[in-house]
Amino acid sequence: MSTVTDNKPQDPMVPNELSVPKPIKPWKATPKQLLPDFLGAISAVIASLMVVAVSPMAGALGFILTFIVVSVVTAASISWIRQDRKAAANSVSTIVIYLLAAFVLLPVVSIIFEIIRKGAPGLSIGMFFDDMSVTSSDAPLNEGGLLHALVGSLYVVALATIVSIPIGILTALYLTEVKGKAEGTVRFFVQAMSGVPSIVAGLFIYAVWMITLGGTYSTAAGSLSLSILMIPTVARTAEEVLKLIPTDLREAGLALGATQWKTVTLVVIPAARSGLITAVILGTARVAGETAPLLLTIGGNDAMNWNPFSGNNSALPFYVWKNFGIGTEIGADRAWAGIFVLMIVIMVFFTLARVLGNKKG
Amino acid sequence: MSIIENPSQTEGPKPRTITSESRFSDRVFRVVVSSGGFISLVVLGLISLFLLYEGLSIFRSEGLGFVTSFEWIAESIENGTEASYGIGAMLYGTLVTGFIGLFFGFPLALGAALFLSYYAPEWMKKPMVLVVDVMAAIPSLVFGLWGYYVLMPQAEEWAKLINKYFGFIPIFSMPGDYFTRSPFIAGLVLAIMIIPIITSISREVFAQTPLDRIQAAYALGATRWSMIRAVVIPYGKGGVIGGAMLGLGRAIGETVAVYTVLNLVYDIRPEILLSAGGSVASLIVTKFGEATAPELKALMAAGFVLFVVTLAVNFLANLIINRTVRKG
């Protein structure tokens, strides 16, 4: 990085537009100042290797634990000797916070790695074109497929989206445009609704759809249970988006004599369009992997079922769940392949939401 | 309604009526939007109403015993056993795993939030935020299966180590040799699952810390850590606690991940490393498949209790967060 020496002396009276002096960063540590830290880190590695070699602690876990302790002690003593107790506390906390952040990354990396490693053996092109209707669960992996689950998943989520979009966006409009008397209460309840456990959403739909209305397991019931989980996500994200639309736009609309209805539909919503789409996609990403409510509502199926109101249907999480439940090696392979596909579906939604969300206008 | 009348009765355009009353289309718009806005309230009300109604007979017959007793015996006509439903052990187990999750997840999430707000170099921030967002998007089923197949073999060894060195403390003692599927491991999985929400709330809170106070602390010669201790933590304490409670609410309601990892036992055991725990949500999934009609009612009642507990935790958490983080 730039150091003080880069700053060539210049006559301040003669403004030279071509050679703008590089900004100096006197607060940045020079290599010389970094040297003790660097040496400390190396000695910490060596010391912990030595400790692990002579002590009963073995393996990676032993090394990591020893390294944490040794590096904290080294850093603390270096700062204490060079400066004071406060500097020692500062360097210890810096190390601890870097470690905590690293530990947060660890499980995500491991999960993605394992999904790829365990999901790959079960993957094949054929599984996207076949279902399990004529294949027994212990048939080899090249027979059968998860087409029914993939289609079922997209079907359930699409229906849930159709239910959630109007409700979610109306809620967001109520919070940002109408600003009624109950604004605070509604916002509070939307927040509370996003904390509803998924299993409770499933139980509720079961109580309404199956027990009270006498319905059967069906795609529609599954979609309704998912939309309970989706509405708050859509509403909250859409509210954030609508809040970003400048008030000037609304006032301009009203000043031109438009009604509020016209202003919202012709000015506010078009201005927020990409953000609102992001809100909806985030909602779908949130519910696409939900398992618990589907276990109680769609019943599971080995073939496709296009009738939303009657008959069981399957979904990717259900497929994964079912194949793990079988408990055989092949079942587990199928399930991991299902997880792989499920994660790809979710990541597609997720990436779409991010790309659209970052695009302005 | 006020009408301005033109005093001169000459020819010309009739002055238009100026009124403060909203037009018809706007009234319709407001009614439609408002009714849409109230749907979340209605849904929450309906959830509690339906679950309470379905579970009412169980609440009547079991009384307070439903949340205190440990037995879950479905009625069986052949054996002549009388039904008895109690979710005491499950409720206790839910709280235990939830708090274990919080114990591990909270420091990690707080560390990650502090890292992102005050420590991370610029180039590291975006990827790290992305990772935390991806973490929030991973379905609980995936966490559960990862926990079962990948984490559990590792965590079993950690549990053995804890038991070896801290076994004299009652909660770490071990009556047998059953280290798998314990509340400890379920708690570890939950810890990972609640990290994203606590991290994002904490970051939101830290972002509100007044910059002038941060700079004042630095100007007075504070190190980064003393600045955080003196300014950031006192300022954001409430919001961070609220975020932790939201995480706890998540952990309490978690179903599939806990079901996959935890071994359900209808008993309250103090040993967290033992392969015996409880979870109301997992109980519902376990029993739902082959439930008889009365047992189904009991499951509805259990769902109602779970709903009320999570709602209470969430309400409290949101109250704290809204009070700390001034929104809008």
mmCIF file of N, CA and C in Angstrom, chain A residues 61 90 93-94 97-98 100-101 103-105 108 110-111 114-115 167 170-171 173-174 178 182 186 188-193 195-197 199-200 203-204 206 208 211-212 217 257 259-261 264 289 291-292 296 317 320-321 324 339 343 346-347 350 354, chain B residues 23 25-26 29-30 33-34 36-41 43-44 46-47 50 54 107-108 111 114-115 119 128 130-131 133-135 137 139 141-143 145-146 149-150 158 223-225 253 255-256 259 284-285 288 296 299-300 303 306-307 310 314-315 318 322:
data_model
loop_
_atom_site.group_PDB
_atom_site.id
_atom_site.type_symbol
_atom_site.label_atom_id
_atom_site.label_comp_id
_atom_site.label_asym_id
_atom_site.label_seq_id
_atom_site.Cartn_x
_atom_site.Cartn_y
_atom_site.Cartn_z
ATOM 1 N N LEU A 61 -8.565 -30.831 15.971
ATOM 2 C CA LEU A 61 -9.274 -30.143 17.044
ATOM 3 C C LEU A 61 -8.305 -29.674 18.121
ATOM 4 N N ASN A 90 -7.225 -4.920 23.449
ATOM 5 C CA ASN A 90 -7.646 -4.669 22.068
ATOM 6 C C ASN A 90 -7.208 -5.790 21.138
ATOM 7 N N SER A 93 -9.197 -8.996 21.802
ATOM 8 C CA SER A 93 -10.562 -8.953 21.283
ATOM 9 C C SER A 93 -10.566 -9.031 19.765
ATOM 10 N N THR A 94 -9.564 -8.426 19.125
ATOM 11 C CA THR A 94 -9.506 -8.510 17.664
ATOM 12 C C THR A 94 -9.383 -9.954 17.217
ATOM 13 N N ILE A 97 -12.646 -11.856 17.826
ATOM 14 C CA ILE A 97 -13.724 -11.534 16.884
ATOM 15 C C ILE A 97 -13.442 -12.108 15.498
ATOM 16 N N TYR A 98 -12.191 -12.080 15.077
ATOM 17 C CA TYR A 98 -11.861 -12.723 13.796
ATOM 18 C C TYR A 98 -12.158 -14.218 13.859
ATOM 19 N N LEU A 100 -14.355 -15.759 15.835
ATOM 20 C CA LEU A 100 -15.799 -15.983 15.860
ATOM 21 C C LEU A 100 -16.364 -15.891 14.442
ATOM 22 N N ALA A 101 -15.906 -14.869 13.703
ATOM 23 C CA ALA A 101 -16.402 -14.718 12.331
ATOM 24 C C ALA A 101 -16.013 -15.925 11.483
ATOM 25 N N PHE A 103 -15.558 -18.955 12.568
ATOM 26 C CA PHE A 103 -16.391 -20.085 12.970
ATOM 27 C C PHE A 103 -17.787 -20.001 12.378
ATOM 28 N N VAL A 104 -18.242 -18.776 12.090
ATOM 29 C CA VAL A 104 -19.552 -18.641 11.449
ATOM 30 C C VAL A 104 -19.483 -19.148 10.012
ATOM 31 N N LEU A 105 -18.347 -18.911 9.346
ATOM 32 C CA LEU A 105 -18.211 -19.356 7.961
ATOM 33 C C LEU A 105 -18.136 -20.874 7.857
ATOM 34 N N VAL A 108 -21.248 -23.174 7.036
ATOM 35 C CA VAL A 108 -21.817 -22.952 5.698
ATOM 36 C C VAL A 108 -20.955 -23.642 4.656
ATOM 37 N N SER A 110 -18.978 -26.139 5.144
ATOM 38 C CA SER A 110 -19.119 -27.589 5.316
ATOM 39 C C SER A 110 -20.430 -28.079 4.705
ATOM 40 N N ILE A 111 -21.525 -27.339 4.942
ATOM 41 C CA ILE A 111 -22.828 -27.781 4.422
ATOM 42 C C ILE A 111 -22.800 -27.830 2.904
ATOM 43 N N GLU A 114 -20.658 -30.720 1.691
ATOM 44 C CA GLU A 114 -21.272 -32.037 1.881
ATOM 45 C C GLU A 114 -22.422 -32.263 0.907
ATOM 46 N N ILE A 115 -23.184 -31.186 0.627
ATOM 47 C CA ILE A 115 -24.291 -31.341 -0.322
ATOM 48 C C ILE A 115 -23.743 -31.749 -1.676
ATOM 49 N N ILE A 167 -51.626 -10.107 -0.719
ATOM 50 C CA ILE A 167 -51.725 -9.813 0.711
ATOM 51 C C ILE A 167 -50.465 -9.112 1.204
ATOM 52 N N LEU A 170 -50.328 -5.533 -0.324
ATOM 53 C CA LEU A 170 -51.347 -4.667 0.285
ATOM 54 C C LEU A 170 -50.916 -4.271 1.696
ATOM 55 N N THR A 171 -50.369 -5.238 2.434
ATOM 56 C CA THR A 171 -49.901 -4.921 3.786
ATOM 57 C C THR A 171 -48.823 -3.842 3.730
ATOM 58 N N LEU A 173 -48.357 -1.661 1.374
ATOM 59 C CA LEU A 173 -48.967 -0.391 0.959
ATOM 60 C C LEU A 173 -49.687 0.253 2.126
ATOM 61 N N TYR A 174 -50.347 -0.572 2.942
ATOM 62 C CA TYR A 174 -51.029 -0.011 4.109
ATOM 63 C C TYR A 174 -50.024 0.684 5.018
ATOM 64 N N VAL A 178 -51.100 4.258 2.987
ATOM 65 C CA VAL A 178 -52.317 4.659 3.698
ATOM 66 C C VAL A 178 -51.975 5.203 5.074
ATOM 67 N N ALA A 182 -53.902 2.210 12.571
ATOM 68 C CA ALA A 182 -53.366 0.979 13.141
ATOM 69 C C ALA A 182 -51.997 0.630 12.578
ATOM 70 N N VAL A 186 -50.288 -2.990 13.001
ATOM 71 C CA VAL A 186 -50.141 -3.905 11.866
ATOM 72 C C VAL A 186 -48.681 -4.296 11.693
ATOM 73 N N PHE A 188 -46.385 -4.392 13.887
ATOM 74 C CA PHE A 188 -46.030 -5.261 14.994
ATOM 75 C C PHE A 188 -46.519 -6.688 14.742
ATOM 76 N N PHE A 189 -47.751 -6.811 14.237
ATOM 77 C CA PHE A 189 -48.292 -8.152 14.016
ATOM 78 C C PHE A 189 -47.627 -8.842 12.828
ATOM 79 N N VAL A 190 -47.229 -8.047 11.834
ATOM 80 C CA VAL A 190 -46.507 -8.659 10.715
ATOM 81 C C VAL A 190 -45.178 -9.212 11.222
ATOM 82 N N GLN A 191 -44.502 -8.446 12.082
ATOM 83 C CA GLN A 191 -43.255 -8.946 12.674
ATOM 84 C C GLN A 191 -43.512 -10.222 13.457
ATOM 85 N N ALA A 192 -44.611 -10.221 14.221
ATOM 86 C CA ALA A 192 -44.926 -11.402 15.026
ATOM 87 C C ALA A 192 -45.229 -12.583 14.126
ATOM 88 N N MET A 193 -45.896 -12.308 12.998
ATOM 89 C CA MET A 193 -46.281 -13.396 12.103
ATOM 90 C C MET A 193 -45.055 -14.055 11.490
ATOM 91 N N GLY A 195 -42.575 -14.816 12.961
ATOM 92 C CA GLY A 195 -42.016 -15.735 13.938
ATOM 93 C C GLY A 195 -42.878 -16.963 14.176
ATOM 94 N N VAL A 196 -43.971 -17.098 13.425
ATOM 95 C CA VAL A 196 -44.829 -18.273 13.601
ATOM 96 C C VAL A 196 -44.057 -19.519 13.193
ATOM 97 N N PRO A 197 -43.942 -20.516 14.090
ATOM 98 C CA PRO A 197 -43.211 -21.729 13.722
ATOM 99 C C PRO A 197 -43.885 -22.411 12.535
ATOM 100 N N ILE A 199 -44.300 -25.446 11.795
ATOM 101 C CA ILE A 199 -45.171 -26.580 12.122
ATOM 102 C C ILE A 199 -46.556 -26.084 12.530
ATOM 103 N N VAL A 200 -46.592 -24.914 13.193
ATOM 104 C CA VAL A 200 -47.878 -24.361 13.615
ATOM 105 C C VAL A 200 -48.700 -23.942 12.394
ATOM 106 N N LEU A 203 -50.206 -27.127 11.144
ATOM 107 C CA LEU A 203 -51.296 -27.576 12.019
ATOM 108 C C LEU A 203 -52.544 -26.745 11.796
ATOM 109 N N PHE A 204 -52.351 -25.434 11.643
ATOM 110 C CA PHE A 204 -53.489 -24.526 11.464
ATOM 111 C C PHE A 204 -54.239 -24.875 10.189
ATOM 112 N N TYR A 206 -54.191 -27.672 8.663
ATOM 113 C CA TYR A 206 -54.824 -28.973 8.861
ATOM 114 C C TYR A 206 -56.141 -28.809 9.609
ATOM 115 N N VAL A 208 -58.073 -26.203 9.742
ATOM 116 C CA VAL A 208 -59.091 -25.517 8.943
ATOM 117 C C VAL A 208 -59.523 -26.393 7.773
ATOM 118 N N ILE A 211 -59.975 -30.694 9.023
ATOM 119 C CA ILE A 211 -60.935 -30.997 10.087
ATOM 120 C C ILE A 211 -62.222 -30.198 9.898
ATOM 121 N N THR A 212 -62.080 -28.868 9.739
ATOM 122 C CA THR A 212 -63.285 -28.052 9.714
ATOM 123 C C THR A 212 -63.995 -28.119 8.367
ATOM 124 N N TYR A 217 -55.762 -34.127 1.881
ATOM 125 C CA TYR A 217 -54.424 -33.661 1.556
ATOM 126 C C TYR A 217 -54.434 -33.114 0.141
ATOM 127 N N GLY A 257 -53.014 16.410 -9.605
ATOM 128 C CA GLY A 257 -54.436 16.163 -9.547
ATOM 129 C C GLY A 257 -54.809 14.704 -9.570
ATOM 130 N N THR A 259 -55.533 11.016 -8.148
ATOM 131 C CA THR A 259 -56.000 10.490 -6.872
ATOM 132 C C THR A 259 -54.881 9.666 -6.266
ATOM 133 N N GLN A 260 -55.055 9.334 -4.992
ATOM 134 C CA GLN A 260 -54.012 8.523 -4.350
ATOM 135 C C GLN A 260 -53.913 7.156 -5.031
ATOM 136 N N TRP A 261 -55.055 6.652 -5.412
ATOM 137 C CA TRP A 261 -55.110 5.366 -6.111
ATOM 138 C C TRP A 261 -54.278 5.412 -7.377
ATOM 139 N N VAL A 264 -50.481 5.775 -6.564
ATOM 140 C CA VAL A 264 -49.842 4.533 -6.128
ATOM 141 C C VAL A 264 -49.669 3.582 -7.304
ATOM 142 N N GLY A 289 -37.948 -24.383 0.738
ATOM 143 C CA GLY A 289 -37.349 -25.503 1.454
ATOM 144 C C GLY A 289 -38.111 -25.931 2.682
ATOM 145 N N THR A 291 -40.328 -27.803 5.164
ATOM 146 C CA THR A 291 -40.710 -29.201 5.184
ATOM 147 C C THR A 291 -41.897 -29.453 6.101
ATOM 148 N N ALA A 292 -41.787 -28.939 7.327
ATOM 149 C CA ALA A 292 -42.763 -29.291 8.362
ATOM 150 C C ALA A 292 -44.212 -29.027 7.945
ATOM 151 N N LEU A 296 -47.683 -32.033 6.919
ATOM 152 C CA LEU A 296 -49.024 -32.091 7.476
ATOM 153 C C LEU A 296 -50.105 -31.797 6.449
ATOM 154 N N PRO A 317 -38.775 -31.081 -0.597
ATOM 155 C CA PRO A 317 -38.470 -31.387 0.802
ATOM 156 C C PRO A 317 -39.147 -32.672 1.255
ATOM 157 N N VAL A 320 -37.195 -35.636 -0.103
ATOM 158 C CA VAL A 320 -35.970 -35.840 0.681
ATOM 159 C C VAL A 320 -36.307 -36.516 2.005
ATOM 160 N N TRP A 321 -37.303 -35.983 2.645
ATOM 161 C CA TRP A 321 -37.743 -36.494 3.950
ATOM 162 C C TRP A 321 -38.109 -37.966 3.861
ATOM 163 N N PHE A 324 -35.108 -40.315 3.190
ATOM 164 C CA PHE A 324 -34.282 -40.531 4.375
ATOM 165 C C PHE A 324 -34.979 -41.466 5.338
ATOM 166 N N ILE A 339 -31.674 -33.068 -2.065
ATOM 167 C CA ILE A 339 -31.208 -31.856 -1.394
ATOM 168 C C ILE A 339 -30.411 -30.991 -2.357
ATOM 169 N N MET A 343 -31.402 -27.278 -3.176
ATOM 170 C CA MET A 343 -30.523 -26.140 -2.913
ATOM 171 C C MET A 343 -30.300 -25.330 -4.178
ATOM 172 N N ILE A 346 -33.347 -23.186 -4.654
ATOM 173 C CA ILE A 346 -33.348 -22.062 -3.711
ATOM 174 C C ILE A 346 -32.305 -21.026 -4.105
ATOM 175 N N MET A 347 -31.121 -21.524 -4.512
ATOM 176 C CA MET A 347 -30.058 -20.578 -4.867
ATOM 177 C C MET A 347 -30.406 -19.790 -6.129
ATOM 178 N N PHE A 350 -32.629 -17.144 -4.905
ATOM 179 C CA PHE A 350 -31.818 -16.242 -4.091
ATOM 180 C C PHE A 350 -30.987 -15.302 -4.966
ATOM 181 N N ARG A 354 -31.208 -11.219 -5.532
ATOM 182 C CA ARG A 354 -30.066 -10.326 -5.304
ATOM 183 C C ARG A 354 -29.786 -9.465 -6.534
ATOM 184 N N ARG B 23 -61.889 11.322 -2.846
ATOM 185 C CA ARG B 23 -62.754 10.864 -3.923
ATOM 186 C C ARG B 23 -63.141 9.407 -3.747
ATOM 187 N N SER B 25 -62.751 6.786 -5.649
ATOM 188 C CA SER B 25 -61.729 5.776 -5.941
ATOM 189 C C SER B 25 -60.739 5.657 -4.783
ATOM 190 N N ASP B 26 -60.451 6.783 -4.152
ATOM 191 C CA ASP B 26 -59.512 6.739 -3.035
ATOM 192 C C ASP B 26 -60.097 6.031 -1.830
ATOM 193 N N PHE B 29 -59.828 2.482 -2.558
ATOM 194 C CA PHE B 29 -58.411 2.121 -2.441
ATOM 195 C C PHE B 29 -58.030 1.924 -0.972
ATOM 196 N N ARG B 30 -58.423 2.913 -0.156
ATOM 197 C CA ARG B 30 -58.046 2.820 1.253
ATOM 198 C C ARG B 30 -58.682 1.618 1.935
ATOM 199 N N VAL B 33 -56.839 -1.585 0.655
ATOM 200 C CA VAL B 33 -55.487 -1.710 1.191
ATOM 201 C C VAL B 33 -55.525 -1.991 2.688
ATOM 202 N N SER B 34 -56.416 -1.282 3.388
ATOM 203 C CA SER B 34 -56.484 -1.494 4.831
ATOM 204 C C SER B 34 -56.913 -2.920 5.141
ATOM 205 N N GLY B 36 -56.433 -5.482 3.346
ATOM 206 C CA GLY B 36 -55.277 -6.331 3.076
ATOM 207 C C GLY B 36 -54.287 -6.269 4.216
ATOM 208 N N GLY B 37 -54.091 -5.059 4.746
ATOM 209 C CA GLY B 37 -53.123 -4.879 5.816
ATOM 210 C C GLY B 37 -53.500 -5.595 7.089
ATOM 211 N N PHE B 38 -54.811 -5.775 7.279
ATOM 212 C CA PHE B 38 -55.229 -6.395 8.527
ATOM 213 C C PHE B 38 -55.238 -7.919 8.453
ATOM 214 N N ILE B 39 -54.901 -8.447 7.267
ATOM 215 C CA ILE B 39 -54.988 -9.902 7.130
ATOM 216 C C ILE B 39 -54.029 -10.616 8.085
ATOM 217 N N SER B 40 -52.829 -10.025 8.285
ATOM 218 C CA SER B 40 -51.894 -10.696 9.190
ATOM 219 C C SER B 40 -52.483 -10.800 10.592
ATOM 220 N N LEU B 41 -53.176 -9.740 11.029
ATOM 221 C CA LEU B 41 -53.830 -9.801 12.333
ATOM 222 C C LEU B 41 -54.870 -10.900 12.355
ATOM 223 N N VAL B 43 -55.099 -13.532 10.434
ATOM 224 C CA VAL B 43 -54.524 -14.874 10.365
ATOM 225 C C VAL B 43 -54.009 -15.305 11.729
ATOM 226 N N LEU B 44 -53.305 -14.390 12.406
ATOM 227 C CA LEU B 44 -52.786 -14.747 13.731
ATOM 228 C C LEU B 44 -53.939 -15.082 14.668
ATOM 229 N N LEU B 46 -56.903 -16.180 13.808
ATOM 230 C CA LEU B 46 -57.510 -17.454 13.407
ATOM 231 C C LEU B 46 -56.665 -18.635 13.856
ATOM 232 N N ILE B 47 -55.339 -18.489 13.742
ATOM 233 C CA ILE B 47 -54.465 -19.597 14.163
ATOM 234 C C ILE B 47 -54.736 -19.948 15.620
ATOM 235 N N PHE B 50 -58.392 -21.447 16.042
ATOM 236 C CA PHE B 50 -58.611 -22.814 15.568
ATOM 237 C C PHE B 50 -57.871 -23.824 16.427
ATOM 238 N N GLU B 54 -59.674 -26.660 18.631
ATOM 239 C CA GLU B 54 -59.429 -28.083 18.427
ATOM 240 C C GLU B 54 -58.865 -28.737 19.680
ATOM 241 N N PRO B 107 -22.777 -15.774 20.952
ATOM 242 C CA PRO B 107 -21.428 -15.195 20.832
ATOM 243 C C PRO B 107 -20.917 -15.198 19.396
ATOM 244 N N LEU B 108 -21.205 -16.294 18.663
ATOM 245 C CA LEU B 108 -20.752 -16.356 17.279
ATOM 246 C C LEU B 108 -21.400 -15.254 16.455
ATOM 247 N N GLY B 111 -20.096 -11.867 17.461
ATOM 248 C CA GLY B 111 -18.754 -11.700 16.919
ATOM 249 C C GLY B 111 -18.795 -11.381 15.437
ATOM 250 N N LEU B 114 -20.023 -7.793 14.967
ATOM 251 C CA LEU B 114 -18.978 -6.815 15.286
ATOM 252 C C LEU B 114 -17.904 -6.815 14.206
ATOM 253 N N PHE B 115 -17.576 -8.015 13.757
ATOM 254 C CA PHE B 115 -16.572 -8.140 12.698
ATOM 255 C C PHE B 115 -17.012 -7.368 11.460
ATOM 256 N N TYR B 119 -14.561 -4.488 12.116
ATOM 257 C CA TYR B 119 -13.237 -5.084 11.951
ATOM 258 C C TYR B 119 -12.905 -5.422 10.503
ATOM 259 N N MET B 128 -18.776 -11.881 3.142
ATOM 260 C CA MET B 128 -19.211 -12.356 4.457
ATOM 261 C C MET B 128 -20.718 -12.159 4.628
ATOM 262 N N LEU B 130 -22.815 -12.057 2.239
ATOM 263 C CA LEU B 130 -23.417 -13.046 1.346
ATOM 264 C C LEU B 130 -23.513 -14.405 2.033
ATOM 265 N N VAL B 131 -22.436 -14.787 2.723
ATOM 266 C CA VAL B 131 -22.441 -16.086 3.395
ATOM 267 C C VAL B 131 -23.533 -16.134 4.453
ATOM 268 N N ASP B 133 -26.262 -14.420 4.498
ATOM 269 C CA ASP B 133 -27.555 -14.470 3.813
ATOM 270 C C ASP B 133 -27.846 -15.863 3.276
ATOM 271 N N VAL B 134 -26.813 -16.509 2.719
ATOM 272 C CA VAL B 134 -26.993 -17.876 2.229
ATOM 273 C C VAL B 134 -27.388 -18.783 3.379
ATOM 274 N N MET B 135 -26.742 -18.553 4.522
ATOM 275 C CA MET B 135 -27.029 -19.344 5.715
ATOM 276 C C MET B 135 -28.504 -19.243 6.086
ATOM 277 N N ALA B 137 -30.852 -18.768 4.055
ATOM 278 C CA ALA B 137 -31.694 -19.346 3.011
ATOM 279 C C ALA B 137 -31.654 -20.868 3.016
ATOM 280 N N PRO B 139 -32.561 -24.436 3.974
ATOM 281 C CA PRO B 139 -33.741 -24.962 4.661
ATOM 282 C C PRO B 139 -33.372 -25.745 5.916
ATOM 283 N N LEU B 141 -34.427 -28.510 6.912
ATOM 284 C CA LEU B 141 -34.221 -29.937 6.625
ATOM 285 C C LEU B 141 -32.750 -30.219 6.326
ATOM 286 N N VAL B 142 -32.127 -29.318 5.564
ATOM 287 C CA VAL B 142 -30.719 -29.492 5.214
ATOM 288 C C VAL B 142 -29.850 -29.381 6.462
ATOM 289 N N PHE B 143 -30.161 -28.407 7.308
ATOM 290 C CA PHE B 143 -29.420 -28.285 8.564
ATOM 291 C C PHE B 143 -29.538 -29.563 9.387
ATOM 292 N N LEU B 145 -30.191 -32.680 8.396
ATOM 293 C CA LEU B 145 -29.488 -33.842 7.852
ATOM 294 C C LEU B 145 -27.982 -33.649 7.923
ATOM 295 N N TRP B 146 -27.534 -32.419 7.711
ATOM 296 C CA TRP B 146 -26.110 -32.132 7.886
ATOM 297 C C TRP B 146 -25.725 -32.387 9.336
ATOM 298 N N TYR B 149 -25.628 -36.296 9.830
ATOM 299 C CA TYR B 149 -24.603 -37.079 9.137
ATOM 300 C C TYR B 149 -23.195 -36.522 9.288
ATOM 301 N N VAL B 150 -23.064 -35.218 9.415
ATOM 302 C CA VAL B 150 -21.726 -34.609 9.403
ATOM 303 C C VAL B 150 -21.323 -34.114 10.791
ATOM 304 N N TRP B 158 -16.684 -34.333 20.865
ATOM 305 C CA TRP B 158 -16.600 -33.155 21.739
ATOM 306 C C TRP B 158 -17.344 -33.428 23.034
ATOM 307 N N THR B 223 -8.792 2.580 22.062
ATOM 308 C CA THR B 223 -8.513 1.546 21.067
ATOM 309 C C THR B 223 -9.855 1.096 20.499
ATOM 310 N N ARG B 224 -9.791 0.255 19.464
ATOM 311 C CA ARG B 224 -11.051 -0.169 18.851
ATOM 312 C C ARG B 224 -11.929 -0.887 19.872
ATOM 313 N N TRP B 225 -11.292 -1.742 20.673
ATOM 314 C CA TRP B 225 -12.062 -2.511 21.632
ATOM 315 C C TRP B 225 -12.646 -1.615 22.713
ATOM 316 N N GLY B 253 -39.317 -22.782 17.871
ATOM 317 C CA GLY B 253 -40.281 -23.258 16.895
ATOM 318 C C GLY B 253 -39.709 -24.219 15.871
ATOM 319 N N THR B 255 -38.579 -27.292 13.862
ATOM 320 C CA THR B 255 -39.180 -28.617 13.875
ATOM 321 C C THR B 255 -38.270 -29.682 13.278
ATOM 322 N N VAL B 256 -38.045 -29.558 11.975
ATOM 323 C CA VAL B 256 -37.453 -30.657 11.223
ATOM 324 C C VAL B 256 -36.010 -30.917 11.645
ATOM 325 N N TYR B 259 -35.990 -32.582 14.975
ATOM 326 C CA TYR B 259 -36.528 -33.940 14.844
ATOM 327 C C TYR B 259 -35.452 -34.892 14.321
ATOM 328 N N ILE B 284 -44.931 -33.064 17.609
ATOM 329 C CA ILE B 284 -46.073 -32.970 16.694
ATOM 330 C C ILE B 284 -45.784 -33.757 15.421
ATOM 331 N N VAL B 285 -44.587 -33.590 14.872
ATOM 332 C CA VAL B 285 -44.252 -34.312 13.637
ATOM 333 C C VAL B 285 -44.197 -35.819 13.887
ATOM 334 N N PHE B 288 -47.838 -37.154 14.554
ATOM 335 C CA PHE B 288 -48.909 -36.760 13.644
ATOM 336 C C PHE B 288 -49.311 -37.907 12.718
ATOM 337 N N LEU B 296 -54.900 -36.445 18.015
ATOM 338 C CA LEU B 296 -54.745 -35.315 17.118
ATOM 339 C C LEU B 296 -55.150 -34.031 17.825
ATOM 340 N N LEU B 299 -52.416 -33.010 19.928
ATOM 341 C CA LEU B 299 -51.342 -32.383 19.157
ATOM 342 C C LEU B 299 -51.698 -30.939 18.832
ATOM 343 N N MET B 300 -52.988 -30.706 18.542
ATOM 344 C CA MET B 300 -53.430 -29.335 18.289
ATOM 345 C C MET B 300 -53.201 -28.476 19.532
ATOM 346 N N GLY B 303 -49.682 -27.720 19.748
ATOM 347 C CA GLY B 303 -49.381 -26.665 18.785
ATOM 348 C C GLY B 303 -49.784 -25.306 19.312
ATOM 349 N N LEU B 306 -47.218 -24.187 21.818
ATOM 350 C CA LEU B 306 -46.006 -23.780 21.104
ATOM 351 C C LEU B 306 -46.198 -22.405 20.469
ATOM 352 N N PHE B 307 -47.369 -22.212 19.856
ATOM 353 C CA PHE B 307 -47.685 -20.944 19.200
ATOM 354 C C PHE B 307 -47.651 -19.798 20.211
ATOM 355 N N THR B 310 -43.959 -19.100 21.401
ATOM 356 C CA THR B 310 -43.130 -18.398 20.411
ATOM 357 C C THR B 310 -43.644 -16.981 20.192
ATOM 358 N N ASN B 314 -41.501 -13.664 20.670
ATOM 359 C CA ASN B 314 -41.338 -12.753 19.543
ATOM 360 C C ASN B 314 -41.856 -11.354 19.861
ATOM 361 N N PHE B 315 -42.999 -11.295 20.526
ATOM 362 C CA PHE B 315 -43.572 -10.000 20.901
ATOM 363 C C PHE B 315 -42.567 -9.212 21.729
ATOM 364 N N ASN B 318 -39.546 -8.131 19.666
ATOM 365 C CA ASN B 318 -39.829 -7.017 18.764
ATOM 366 C C ASN B 318 -40.045 -5.717 19.521
ATOM 367 N N ASN B 322 -37.817 -2.658 18.571
ATOM 368 C CA ASN B 322 -38.443 -1.428 18.072
ATOM 369 C C ASN B 322 -38.129 -0.242 18.965
#
